[in-house]
XYZ file of C-alpha atoms in Angstrom:
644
model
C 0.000 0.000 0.000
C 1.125 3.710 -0.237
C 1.679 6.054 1.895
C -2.129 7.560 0.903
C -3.621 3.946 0.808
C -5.999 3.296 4.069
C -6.944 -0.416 4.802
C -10.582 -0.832 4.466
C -12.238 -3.870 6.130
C -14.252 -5.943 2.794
C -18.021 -5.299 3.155
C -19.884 -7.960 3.969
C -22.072 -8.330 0.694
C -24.632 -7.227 0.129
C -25.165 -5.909 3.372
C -22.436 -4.055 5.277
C -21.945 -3.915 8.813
C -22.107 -0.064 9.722
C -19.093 2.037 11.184
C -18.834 4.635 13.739
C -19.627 8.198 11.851
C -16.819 9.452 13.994
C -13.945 11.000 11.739
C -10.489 9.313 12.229
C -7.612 11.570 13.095
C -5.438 10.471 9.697
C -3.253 12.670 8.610
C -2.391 12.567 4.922
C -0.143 14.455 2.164
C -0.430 14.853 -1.604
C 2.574 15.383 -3.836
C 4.477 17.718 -6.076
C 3.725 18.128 -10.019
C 4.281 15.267 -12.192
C 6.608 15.960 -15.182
C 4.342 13.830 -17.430
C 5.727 11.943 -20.496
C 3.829 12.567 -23.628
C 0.692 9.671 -23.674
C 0.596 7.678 -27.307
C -2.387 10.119 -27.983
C -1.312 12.207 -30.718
C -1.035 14.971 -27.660
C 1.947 17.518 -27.737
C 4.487 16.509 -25.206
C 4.826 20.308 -24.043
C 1.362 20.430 -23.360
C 1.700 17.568 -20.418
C 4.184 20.151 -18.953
C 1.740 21.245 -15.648
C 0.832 24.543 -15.635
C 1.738 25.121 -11.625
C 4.959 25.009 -9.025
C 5.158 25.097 -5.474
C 6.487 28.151 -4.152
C 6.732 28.765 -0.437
C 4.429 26.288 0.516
C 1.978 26.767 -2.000
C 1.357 26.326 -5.396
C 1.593 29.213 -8.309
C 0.914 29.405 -12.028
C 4.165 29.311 -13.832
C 5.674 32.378 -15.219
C 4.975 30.973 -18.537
C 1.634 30.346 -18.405
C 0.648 33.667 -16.821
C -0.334 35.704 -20.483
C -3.880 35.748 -20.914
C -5.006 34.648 -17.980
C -8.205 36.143 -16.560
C -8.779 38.675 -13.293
C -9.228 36.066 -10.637
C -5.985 34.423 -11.401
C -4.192 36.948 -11.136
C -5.708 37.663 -7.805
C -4.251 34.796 -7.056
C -1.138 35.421 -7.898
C -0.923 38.689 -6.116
C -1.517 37.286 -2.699
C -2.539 32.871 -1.746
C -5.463 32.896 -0.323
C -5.057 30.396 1.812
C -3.144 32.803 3.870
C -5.973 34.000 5.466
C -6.748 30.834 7.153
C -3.233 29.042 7.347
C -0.950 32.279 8.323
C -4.120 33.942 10.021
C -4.851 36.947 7.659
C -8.176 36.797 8.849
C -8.135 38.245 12.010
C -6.359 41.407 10.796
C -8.633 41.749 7.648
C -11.789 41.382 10.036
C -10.342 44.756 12.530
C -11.129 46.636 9.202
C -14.282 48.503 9.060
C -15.952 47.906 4.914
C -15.536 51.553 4.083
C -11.206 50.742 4.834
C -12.073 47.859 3.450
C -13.486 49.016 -0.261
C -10.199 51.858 -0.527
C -7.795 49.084 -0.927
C -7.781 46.800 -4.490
C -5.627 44.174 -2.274
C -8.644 44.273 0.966
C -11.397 44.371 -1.458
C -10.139 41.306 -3.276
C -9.949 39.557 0.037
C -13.342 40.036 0.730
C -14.691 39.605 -2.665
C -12.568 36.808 -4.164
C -10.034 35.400 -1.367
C -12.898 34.965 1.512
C -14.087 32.209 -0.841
C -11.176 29.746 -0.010
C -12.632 29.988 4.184
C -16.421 29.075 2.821
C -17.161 33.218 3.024
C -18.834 34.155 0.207
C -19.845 38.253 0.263
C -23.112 39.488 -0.624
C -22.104 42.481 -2.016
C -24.754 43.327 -4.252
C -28.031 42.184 -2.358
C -26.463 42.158 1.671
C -23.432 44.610 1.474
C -21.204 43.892 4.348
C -22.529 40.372 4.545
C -21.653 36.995 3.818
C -22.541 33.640 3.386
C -20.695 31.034 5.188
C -20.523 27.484 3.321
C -19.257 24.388 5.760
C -17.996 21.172 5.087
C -20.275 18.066 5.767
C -19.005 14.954 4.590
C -21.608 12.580 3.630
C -24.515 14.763 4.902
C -23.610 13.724 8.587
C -23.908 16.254 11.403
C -24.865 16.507 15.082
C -27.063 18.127 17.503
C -24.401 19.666 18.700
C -23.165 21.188 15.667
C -27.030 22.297 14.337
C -27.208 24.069 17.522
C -24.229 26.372 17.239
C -25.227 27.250 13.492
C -28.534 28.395 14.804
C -26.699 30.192 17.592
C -24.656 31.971 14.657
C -27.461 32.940 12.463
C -29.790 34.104 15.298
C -27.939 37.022 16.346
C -28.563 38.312 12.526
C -32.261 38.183 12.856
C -34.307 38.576 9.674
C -30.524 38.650 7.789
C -30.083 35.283 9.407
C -31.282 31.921 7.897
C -29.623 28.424 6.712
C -30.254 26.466 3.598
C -29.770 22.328 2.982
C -28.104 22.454 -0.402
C -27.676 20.193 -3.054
C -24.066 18.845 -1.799
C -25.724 17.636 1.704
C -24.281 20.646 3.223
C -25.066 23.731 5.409
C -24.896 27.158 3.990
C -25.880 29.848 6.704
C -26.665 33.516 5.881
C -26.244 36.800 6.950
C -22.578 36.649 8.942
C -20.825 40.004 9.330
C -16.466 39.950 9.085
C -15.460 41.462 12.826
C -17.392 37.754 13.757
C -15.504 35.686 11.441
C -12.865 34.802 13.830
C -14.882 33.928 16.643
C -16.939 32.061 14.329
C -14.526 29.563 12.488
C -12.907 29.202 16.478
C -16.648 27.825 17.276
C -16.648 25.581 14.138
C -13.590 24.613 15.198
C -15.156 23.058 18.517
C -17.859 21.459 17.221
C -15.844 19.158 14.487
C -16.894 21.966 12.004
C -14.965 23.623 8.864
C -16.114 25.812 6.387
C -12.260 25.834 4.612
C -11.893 25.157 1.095
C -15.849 24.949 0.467
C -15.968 27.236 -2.135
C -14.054 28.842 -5.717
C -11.232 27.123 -6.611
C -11.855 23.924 -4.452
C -13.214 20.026 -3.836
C -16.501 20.571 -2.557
C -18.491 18.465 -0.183
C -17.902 14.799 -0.634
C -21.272 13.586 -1.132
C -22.405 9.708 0.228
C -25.317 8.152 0.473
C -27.340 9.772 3.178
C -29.141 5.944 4.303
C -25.086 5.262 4.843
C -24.436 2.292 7.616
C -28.315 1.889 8.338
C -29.624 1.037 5.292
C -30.891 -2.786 4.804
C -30.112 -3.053 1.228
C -27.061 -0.779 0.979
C -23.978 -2.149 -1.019
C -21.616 -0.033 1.317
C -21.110 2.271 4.008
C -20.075 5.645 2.227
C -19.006 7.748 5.394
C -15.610 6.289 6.099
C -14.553 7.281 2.600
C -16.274 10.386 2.346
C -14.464 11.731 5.954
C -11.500 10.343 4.860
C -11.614 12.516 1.406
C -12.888 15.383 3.367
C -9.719 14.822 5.736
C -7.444 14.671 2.736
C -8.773 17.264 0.801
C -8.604 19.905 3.816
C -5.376 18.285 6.101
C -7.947 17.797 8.636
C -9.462 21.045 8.621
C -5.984 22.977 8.665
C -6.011 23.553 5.558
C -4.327 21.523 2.228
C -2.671 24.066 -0.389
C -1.967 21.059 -2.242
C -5.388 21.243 -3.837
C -6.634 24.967 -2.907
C -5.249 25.972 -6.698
C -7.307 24.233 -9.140
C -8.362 26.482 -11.629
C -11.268 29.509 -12.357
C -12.750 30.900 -15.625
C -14.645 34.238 -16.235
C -15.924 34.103 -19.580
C -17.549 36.810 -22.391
C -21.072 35.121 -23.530
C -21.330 35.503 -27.237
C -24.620 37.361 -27.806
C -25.361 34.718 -30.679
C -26.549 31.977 -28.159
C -28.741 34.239 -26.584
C -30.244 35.680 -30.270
C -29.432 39.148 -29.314
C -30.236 42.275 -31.228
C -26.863 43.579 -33.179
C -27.355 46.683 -31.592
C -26.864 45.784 -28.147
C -23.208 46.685 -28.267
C -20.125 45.906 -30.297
C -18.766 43.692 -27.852
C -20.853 40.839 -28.101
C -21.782 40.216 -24.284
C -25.316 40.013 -23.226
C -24.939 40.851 -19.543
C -27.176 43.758 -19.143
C -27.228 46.264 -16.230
C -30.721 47.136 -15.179
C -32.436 48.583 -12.183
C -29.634 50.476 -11.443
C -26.631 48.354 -10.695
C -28.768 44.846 -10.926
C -26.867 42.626 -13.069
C -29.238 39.894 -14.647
C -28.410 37.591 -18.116
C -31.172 36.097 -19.712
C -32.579 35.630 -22.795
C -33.986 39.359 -24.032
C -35.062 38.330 -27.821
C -34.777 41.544 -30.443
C -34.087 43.566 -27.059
C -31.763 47.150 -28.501
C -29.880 48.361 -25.714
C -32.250 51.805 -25.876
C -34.781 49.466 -24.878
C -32.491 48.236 -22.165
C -31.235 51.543 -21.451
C -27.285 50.488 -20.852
C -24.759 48.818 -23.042
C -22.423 48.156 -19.756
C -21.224 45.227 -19.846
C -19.644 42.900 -17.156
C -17.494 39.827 -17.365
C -19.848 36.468 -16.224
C -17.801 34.336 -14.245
C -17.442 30.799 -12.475
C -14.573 28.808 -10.037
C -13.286 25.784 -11.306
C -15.041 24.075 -8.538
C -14.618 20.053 -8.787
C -17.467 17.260 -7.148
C -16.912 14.237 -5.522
C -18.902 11.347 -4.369
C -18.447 7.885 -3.599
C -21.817 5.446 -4.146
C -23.357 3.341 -1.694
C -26.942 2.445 -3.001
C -28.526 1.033 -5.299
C -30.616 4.167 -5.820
C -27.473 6.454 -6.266
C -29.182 9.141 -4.178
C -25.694 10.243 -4.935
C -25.793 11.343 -8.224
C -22.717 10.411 -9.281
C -23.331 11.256 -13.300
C -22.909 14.686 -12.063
C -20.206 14.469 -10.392
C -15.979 14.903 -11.425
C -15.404 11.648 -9.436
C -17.585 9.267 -8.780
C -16.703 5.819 -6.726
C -18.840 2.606 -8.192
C -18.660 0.715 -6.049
C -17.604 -2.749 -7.680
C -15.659 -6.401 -6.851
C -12.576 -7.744 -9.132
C -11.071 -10.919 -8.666
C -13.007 -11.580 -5.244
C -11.887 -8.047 -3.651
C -14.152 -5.118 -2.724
C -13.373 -1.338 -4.372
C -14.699 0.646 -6.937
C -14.816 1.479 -10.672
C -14.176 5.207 -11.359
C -16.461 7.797 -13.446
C -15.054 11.439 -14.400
C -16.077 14.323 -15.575
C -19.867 15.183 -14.406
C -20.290 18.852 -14.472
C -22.697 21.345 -15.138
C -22.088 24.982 -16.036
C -23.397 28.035 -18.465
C -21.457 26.688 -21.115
C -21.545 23.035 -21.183
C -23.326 20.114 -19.053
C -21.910 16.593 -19.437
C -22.303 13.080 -17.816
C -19.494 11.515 -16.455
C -17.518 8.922 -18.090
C -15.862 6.010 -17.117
C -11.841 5.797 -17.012
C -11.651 2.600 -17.423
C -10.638 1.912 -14.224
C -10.658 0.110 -10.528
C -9.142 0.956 -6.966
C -9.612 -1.421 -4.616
C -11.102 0.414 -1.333
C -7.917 0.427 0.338
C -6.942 3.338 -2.941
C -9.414 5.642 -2.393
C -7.545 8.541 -1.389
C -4.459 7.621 -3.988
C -6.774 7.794 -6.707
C -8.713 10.889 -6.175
C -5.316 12.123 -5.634
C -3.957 11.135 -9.044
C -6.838 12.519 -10.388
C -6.741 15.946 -8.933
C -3.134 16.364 -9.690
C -3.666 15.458 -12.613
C -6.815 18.209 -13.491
C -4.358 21.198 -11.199
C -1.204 20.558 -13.002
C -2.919 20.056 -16.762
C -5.947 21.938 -16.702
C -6.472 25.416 -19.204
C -5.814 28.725 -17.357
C -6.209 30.631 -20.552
C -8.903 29.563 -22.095
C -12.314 31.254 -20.320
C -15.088 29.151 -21.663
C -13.230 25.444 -20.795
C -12.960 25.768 -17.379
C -14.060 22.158 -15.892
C -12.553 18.821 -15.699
C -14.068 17.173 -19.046
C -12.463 19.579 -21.168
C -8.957 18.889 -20.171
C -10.348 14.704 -20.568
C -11.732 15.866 -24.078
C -8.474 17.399 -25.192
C -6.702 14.577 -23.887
C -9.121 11.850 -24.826
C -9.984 9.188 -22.286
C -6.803 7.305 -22.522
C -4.363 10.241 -22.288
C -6.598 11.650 -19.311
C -5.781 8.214 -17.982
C -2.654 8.103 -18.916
C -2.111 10.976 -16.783
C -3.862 9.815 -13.828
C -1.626 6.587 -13.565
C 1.406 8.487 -14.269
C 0.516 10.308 -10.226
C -0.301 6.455 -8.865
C 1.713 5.879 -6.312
C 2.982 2.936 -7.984
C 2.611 4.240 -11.356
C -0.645 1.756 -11.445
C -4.011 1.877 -12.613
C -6.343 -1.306 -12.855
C -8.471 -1.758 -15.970
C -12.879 -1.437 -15.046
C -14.352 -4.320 -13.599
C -17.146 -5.964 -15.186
C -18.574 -6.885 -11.614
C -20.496 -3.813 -10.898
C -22.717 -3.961 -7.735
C -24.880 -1.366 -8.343
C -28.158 -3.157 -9.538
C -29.455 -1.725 -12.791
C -33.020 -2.508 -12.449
C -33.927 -0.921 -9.370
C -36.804 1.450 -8.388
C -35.366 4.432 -6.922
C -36.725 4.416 -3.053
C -38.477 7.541 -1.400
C -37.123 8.311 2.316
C -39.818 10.243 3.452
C -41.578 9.002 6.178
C -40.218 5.908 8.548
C -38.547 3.065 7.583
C -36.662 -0.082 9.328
C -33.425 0.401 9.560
C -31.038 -2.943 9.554
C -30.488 -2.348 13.095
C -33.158 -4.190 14.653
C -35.457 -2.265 16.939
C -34.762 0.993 15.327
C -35.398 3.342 12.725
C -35.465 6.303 10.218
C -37.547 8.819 9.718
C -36.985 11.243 6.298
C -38.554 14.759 6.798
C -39.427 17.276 3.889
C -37.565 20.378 4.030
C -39.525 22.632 1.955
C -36.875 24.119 -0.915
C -34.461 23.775 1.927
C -35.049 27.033 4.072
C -34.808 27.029 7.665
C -34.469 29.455 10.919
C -32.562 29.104 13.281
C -35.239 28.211 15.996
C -36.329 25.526 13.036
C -32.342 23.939 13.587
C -33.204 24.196 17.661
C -36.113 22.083 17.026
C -34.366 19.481 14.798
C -31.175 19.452 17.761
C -33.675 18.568 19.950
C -35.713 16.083 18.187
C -32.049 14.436 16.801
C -31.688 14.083 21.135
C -35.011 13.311 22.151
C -36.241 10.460 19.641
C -32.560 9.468 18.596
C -28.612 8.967 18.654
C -28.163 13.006 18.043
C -27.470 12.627 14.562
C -28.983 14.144 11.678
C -28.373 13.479 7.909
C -28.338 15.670 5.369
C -29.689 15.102 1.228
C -28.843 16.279 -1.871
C -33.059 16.816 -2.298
C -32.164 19.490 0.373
C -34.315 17.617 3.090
C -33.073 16.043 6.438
C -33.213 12.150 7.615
C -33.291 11.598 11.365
C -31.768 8.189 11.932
C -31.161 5.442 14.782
C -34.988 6.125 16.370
C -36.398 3.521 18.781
C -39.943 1.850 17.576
C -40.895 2.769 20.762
C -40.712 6.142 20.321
C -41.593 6.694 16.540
C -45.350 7.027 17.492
C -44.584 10.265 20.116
C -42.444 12.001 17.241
C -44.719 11.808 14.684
C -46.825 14.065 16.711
C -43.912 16.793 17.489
C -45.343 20.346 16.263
C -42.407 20.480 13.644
C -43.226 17.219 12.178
C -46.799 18.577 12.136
C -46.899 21.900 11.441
C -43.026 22.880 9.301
C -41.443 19.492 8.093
C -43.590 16.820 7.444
C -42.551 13.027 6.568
C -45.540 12.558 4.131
C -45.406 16.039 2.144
C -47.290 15.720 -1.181
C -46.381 14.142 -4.185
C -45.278 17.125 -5.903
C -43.615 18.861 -2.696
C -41.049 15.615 -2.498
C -39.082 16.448 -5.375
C -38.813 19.906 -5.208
C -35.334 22.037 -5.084
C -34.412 25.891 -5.828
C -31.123 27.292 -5.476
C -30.744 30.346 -3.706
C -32.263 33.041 -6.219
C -32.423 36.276 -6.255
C -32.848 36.987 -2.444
C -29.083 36.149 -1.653
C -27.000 35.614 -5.046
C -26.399 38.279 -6.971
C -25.699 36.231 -9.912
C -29.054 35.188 -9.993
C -31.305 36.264 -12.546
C -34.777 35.744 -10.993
C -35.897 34.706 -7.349
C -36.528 31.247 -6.965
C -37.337 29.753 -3.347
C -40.705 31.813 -2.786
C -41.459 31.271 -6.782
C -40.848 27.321 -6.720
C -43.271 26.825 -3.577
C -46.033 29.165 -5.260
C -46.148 27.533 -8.696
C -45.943 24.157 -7.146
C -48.805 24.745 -4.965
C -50.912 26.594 -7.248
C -50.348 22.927 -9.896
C -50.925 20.944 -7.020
C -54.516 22.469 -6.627
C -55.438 21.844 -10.541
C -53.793 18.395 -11.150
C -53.416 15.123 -9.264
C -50.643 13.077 -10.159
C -50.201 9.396 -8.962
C -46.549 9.339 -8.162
C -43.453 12.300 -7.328
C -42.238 14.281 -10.128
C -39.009 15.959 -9.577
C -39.250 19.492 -9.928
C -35.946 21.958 -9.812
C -35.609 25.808 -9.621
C -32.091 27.056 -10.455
C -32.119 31.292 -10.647
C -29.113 31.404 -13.239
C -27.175 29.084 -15.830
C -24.885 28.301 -13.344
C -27.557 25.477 -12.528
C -26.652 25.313 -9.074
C -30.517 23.783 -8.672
C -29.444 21.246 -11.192
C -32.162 21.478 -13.598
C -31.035 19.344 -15.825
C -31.672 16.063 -13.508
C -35.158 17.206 -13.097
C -37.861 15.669 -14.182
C -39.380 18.924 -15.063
C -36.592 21.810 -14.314
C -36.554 26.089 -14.267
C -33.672 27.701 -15.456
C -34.333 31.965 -14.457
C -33.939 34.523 -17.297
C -35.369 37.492 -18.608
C -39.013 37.023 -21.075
C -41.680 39.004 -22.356
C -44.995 39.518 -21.431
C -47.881 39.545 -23.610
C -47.630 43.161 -23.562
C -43.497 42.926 -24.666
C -42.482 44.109 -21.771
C -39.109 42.464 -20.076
C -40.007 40.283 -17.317
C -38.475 37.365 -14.851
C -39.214 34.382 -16.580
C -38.023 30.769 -17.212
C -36.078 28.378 -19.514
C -38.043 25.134 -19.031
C -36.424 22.001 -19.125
C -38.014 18.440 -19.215
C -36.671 14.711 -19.427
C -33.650 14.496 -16.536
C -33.623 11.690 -14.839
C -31.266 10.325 -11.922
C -30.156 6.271 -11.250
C -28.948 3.808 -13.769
C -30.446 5.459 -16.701
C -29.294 8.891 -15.661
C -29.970 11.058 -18.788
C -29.862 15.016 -18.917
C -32.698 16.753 -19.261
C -33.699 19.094 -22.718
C -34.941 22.574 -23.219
C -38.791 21.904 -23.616
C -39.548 25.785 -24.419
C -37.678 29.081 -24.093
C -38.151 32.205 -22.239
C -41.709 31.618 -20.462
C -42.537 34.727 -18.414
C -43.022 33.163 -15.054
C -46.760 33.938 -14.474
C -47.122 31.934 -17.387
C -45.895 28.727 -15.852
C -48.190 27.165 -13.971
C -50.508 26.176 -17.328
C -47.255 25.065 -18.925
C -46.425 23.134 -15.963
C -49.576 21.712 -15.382
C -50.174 20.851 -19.179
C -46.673 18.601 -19.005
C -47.550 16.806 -16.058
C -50.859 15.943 -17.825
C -49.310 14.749 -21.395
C -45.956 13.524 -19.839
C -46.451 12.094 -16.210
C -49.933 10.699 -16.616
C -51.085 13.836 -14.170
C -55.362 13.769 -13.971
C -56.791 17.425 -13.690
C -58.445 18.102 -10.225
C -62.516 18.468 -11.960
C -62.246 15.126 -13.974
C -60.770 13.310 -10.612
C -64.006 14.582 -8.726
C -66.308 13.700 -11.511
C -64.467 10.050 -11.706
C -65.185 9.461 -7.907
């Protein structure tokens, strides 16, 4: 084994015996750039040169590789911002009042840009002065303990305050202010918390399956790898420059995909600033910029984030199509491990299904693997090029056997097993709802899956949930990627007294309607200024409002992202909203929607299409509730009371 390798006990098949949710203490190191040797790929050996060297510690963009390279890189460059965290730049940055602050280019990137790399995103446009604090979750798992400071943070901001499940099984929490930043990541700090390295140019939150040790029919336990990643990727929690340089992209839209006007300006970008300094993209057909009354035109950017999950059911509640890395979990030659997918991404240019590599990693090569293929994405990745920013790019340039070729070239052993044919996952199975309770394969105990309506909650909500985690269970809580919450390890005995808690009753039921179940919405407009249109408040109205006029017989998956960035992940949606700019009847510009239809998650994951274009969003509910009636067998409300 190497030095990365950590021995793994072999599941039991098909049922695992579960493991604590505890997070080892293992401390673990990546490596320096590998000089590659050209692949047999037709690829030009200079272009395996990687693009980055460690410098001090950290690691840099070559000198040669620094010409064209776009603003945030070179924000890089000027100062690491990992300093902040590792050499303790924050506390002197959050003695500074915003008004010092905004004087300074090198301060102002700090809070704008650097912050990013501690999880501290700033609201600049919609909460000046305030931020957004993303943690790190690892498999979805948290504790009482942990729920209870977050509400403790978020209180003290009153109506600014408020958390949000998102669609990594993770905590996002709302409304922090900078002098508290310190005190803040010292609190995370003792509770088992991080927030480091959740956001920009970073691994986000390893993602597991969130039915992980207690499920009867689960091929694996996902939370020992997923802590051990998380561990990896962030030195436990001290912070890993190894992989805190991956790569970001701001990008000029070409007007043409957005059938723009000629007239709206000579620099073909359709970013539009409106309402003052609200900056919205959509799609504004035969729009002048008279009409629009500003040609001003702003760079549209994204990080070269990169996903990770590791698969532990047979309902891949994981979603691992959509993911950079995704562990299948698989057996060769009578041992346990996993076959690898790449590439899963989603963006405003390009979405794409990941791919396999053609290869297996026994369990115990977990961490070498994600390793090799990290290293392999920092050190070969484009810096230059603004519109091929993510991880299948660099695999389409390469093709699939020099991406590979690369990734066993940073093996420890210069090693990479072919795929196994032996695949666990179980091709024909009906994806499983986990609302409501269910038997877990402890015996005497069990789960109960409560909605978490588009994912919003208070902080006296995240009291409640502490309490009932105590009360009725182990103090445990589990996090999805539907944005709802799973209570686990609950006594029979007690499952009839929790069902009648007020929150169960009156906030987060286990039985929420059909339609309800599926439901997600990014952030929006409230929050994110990059979105175009608001989308929590919107997705729970239309739903409701179809709910009244149609009956359907079975969930259909319904997601609300407020801007390409597809952070809602329309695209796996059964039926899916993507915000932009429409006309009304009258031709007037209005919020409106790009509606998608045909996304699908499990064994035959499959993207969903663009079903129709720029529908003002007043206009949806008919559209919606005309697809669920020709497409998902939906019965109008008047000819299901006639029928009975």
């Amino acid at each position: 084994m190497s030095s990365l390798s950590v021995r793994f006990l072999t599941p039991q098949l098909p049922h695992t015996v579960p493991s604590s949710s505890a997070r080892p203490r293992t401390r673990l190191f990546a490596g320096p750039p590998t000089v590659a040797q050209p692949a047999e790929t037709g690829v030009d050996a200079g272009r395996l040169e990687p693009r980055v060297e460690k410098k001090d510690g950290y690691y840099v963009l070559k000198e040669k590789f620094r010409q064209g390279i776009n603003p945030q890189e070179k924000v890089k460059i000027e100062k690491e911002p990992m300093k902040l965290f590792m050499e303790n730049g924050i506390e002197e940055l959050a003695k500074l009042s915003m008004e010092e602050i905004d004087k300074e280019k090198s301060t102002k990137d700090d809070i704008d840009v650097r912050l990013k790399w501690l999880g501290l995103f700033h609201r600049r446009k919609h909460q000046y002065g305030r931020f957004m604090m993303r943690l790190k979750l690892p498999n979805g798992v948290t504790t009482s303990a942990q729920t209870r400071y977050l509400a403790s943070v978020i209180r003290k901001y009153g109506k600014d305050g408020c958390a949000d499940v998102t669609t990594r099984q993770n905590w996002q929490i709302r409304g922090v202010v900078l002098p508290d930043v310190p005190e803040i990541l010292r609190g995370l700090a003792e509770v088992d918390l991080t927030s480091l390295q959740s956001g920009m140019d970073n691994v986000r939150n390893p993602v597991g399956n969130p039915l992980a040790g207690i499920d009867p029919d689960e091929i694996v336990d996902t939370r020992p790898y997923t802590n051990l990643l998380s561990q990896f990727i962030t030195a436990n929690s001290r912070g890993n420059p190894e992989f805190t340089n991956l790569l970001f992209s701001s990008f000029l839209i070409n007007k043409s995909i957005f059938n723009f006007d000629a007239k709206v300006s000579s620099k073909e970008l359709c970013i539009w600033k409106l309402q003052r300094s609200s900056l919205v993209i959509g799609s504004y057909n035969n729009t002048t910029s008279e009409e629009m009354g500003a040609e001003a035109l702003v760079l549209y950017k994204w990080p070269r984030k990169w996903n990770v999950c590791v698969v532990g059911s047979h309902d891949l509640y994981e979603h691992p199509h959509i993911n950079d890395l995704a562990y299948m979990p698989a057996m060769k030659d009578g041992r346990f491990g996993f076959n690898l997918l790449v590439g899963g991404f989603f963006s405003p240019k390009r979405c794409a299904e990941a791919v396999p590599l053609d290869a297996w990693v026994s369990a115990d090569d977990v961490l070498p693997a994600c390793k090799a293929v990290l290293e392999a994405y920092r050190d070969l990745g484009t810096r230059g090029n603004r519109q091929k920013t993510r991880m299948m790019w660099l695999i389409d340039e390469l093709g699939i056997e020099g991406f590979r070729s690369e990734v066993v070239k940073r093996m420890p052993r210069q090693e990479l097993e072919r795929e196994s044919s032996e695949d666990l996952v179980q091709k024909r199975w009906e994806r499983r709802d986990y609302f409501g309770v269910h038997p877990q394969k402890q015996e005497g105990l069990s789960y109960a899956g409560l909605h978490i309506p588009v994912g919003r909650v208070q902080a006296d909500d995240m009291d409640e949930l502490a309490r009932l985690a105590d009360i009725y269970g182990t103090g445990e809580l589990r996090l999805t990627v539907e944005q709802n919450i799973i209570i686990p390890n609950i006594e029979d005995s007690k499952i009839e007294a929790l069902l009648k808690e007020p929150l169960l009753k009156d906030r987060f039921s286990p039985e929420p309607p059909l339609l309800m179940q599926g439901l997600v919405a990014c952030t929006g407009k409230e929050f994110c200024g990059q979105a175009i249109i608001e989308t929590k408040a919107r997705a729970m109205k239309v739903t409701e409002e179809v709910q009244r006029l149609v009956s359907v017989s079975k969930p259909v998956r319904m997601h609300w992202t407020g801007c390409p960035n597809t952070c809602g992940q329309v695209q796996v949606a059964d039926i899916g909203f993507m915000g932009c700019m429409a006309r009304d009847e009258n031709g007037k510009i209005c919020e409106g929607a790009d509606v998608y239809v045909g996304g699908r998650v499990g064994s035959d994951s499959h993207l969903g299409e663009i079903y129709k274009k720029s529908v003002p969003c007043k206009d949806l509910v008919p559209l919606v509730v005309d697809i669920l009636v020709k497409q998902f067998g939906a019965v109008p409300r008047e000819r299901e009371e006639m029928d009975d």
